[in-house]
Amino acid sequence: MKTKTIIDQKVRDEIKTNFDDNLFVTAGAGTGKTSAIVDRVVNAISLKKILPERIIVTTFTKRAAYELKFRIRTELEK
């Protein structure tokens, strides 16, 4: 079976681990923005890089906001 190569893995890793900068993440639908943001928030909280009440994530729709909130909570509960 052929393994999938993610061409933007370096950028995804930076989103997940760079807590020194504020980031603006933009990409087309279905490219993994939500997953990348969830990974960033969960990683930041888990590593105690920032308190949960100091995190702001902005989306363009209420549906996207609810999806982020649900996925972040689900990952933190794991």
Steps between C-alpha positions, in 0.01 A plus 500: 500500500628845411544750784354848461752784488384826653676775308426767760608297805758763598227766517269268695779433750560872541131562566507227766822602674580870444359680802723806467290645218136568430401316185245564228403170337324510165446226242230347286219278621602152609870573536527438874472850650272385780724204584807723503333753729370228732852352518644845581252577777519155659880498482525850651273407789662160557849649507376781727617760249181700549193495722178395325331829586774689310435326168304666221408321180297686238298337226256633243192300596327383815505148364880509471528643852285220643703241309826638641361515853373141479823361355722685748295375794499146363879498462559654844278236661718225349 
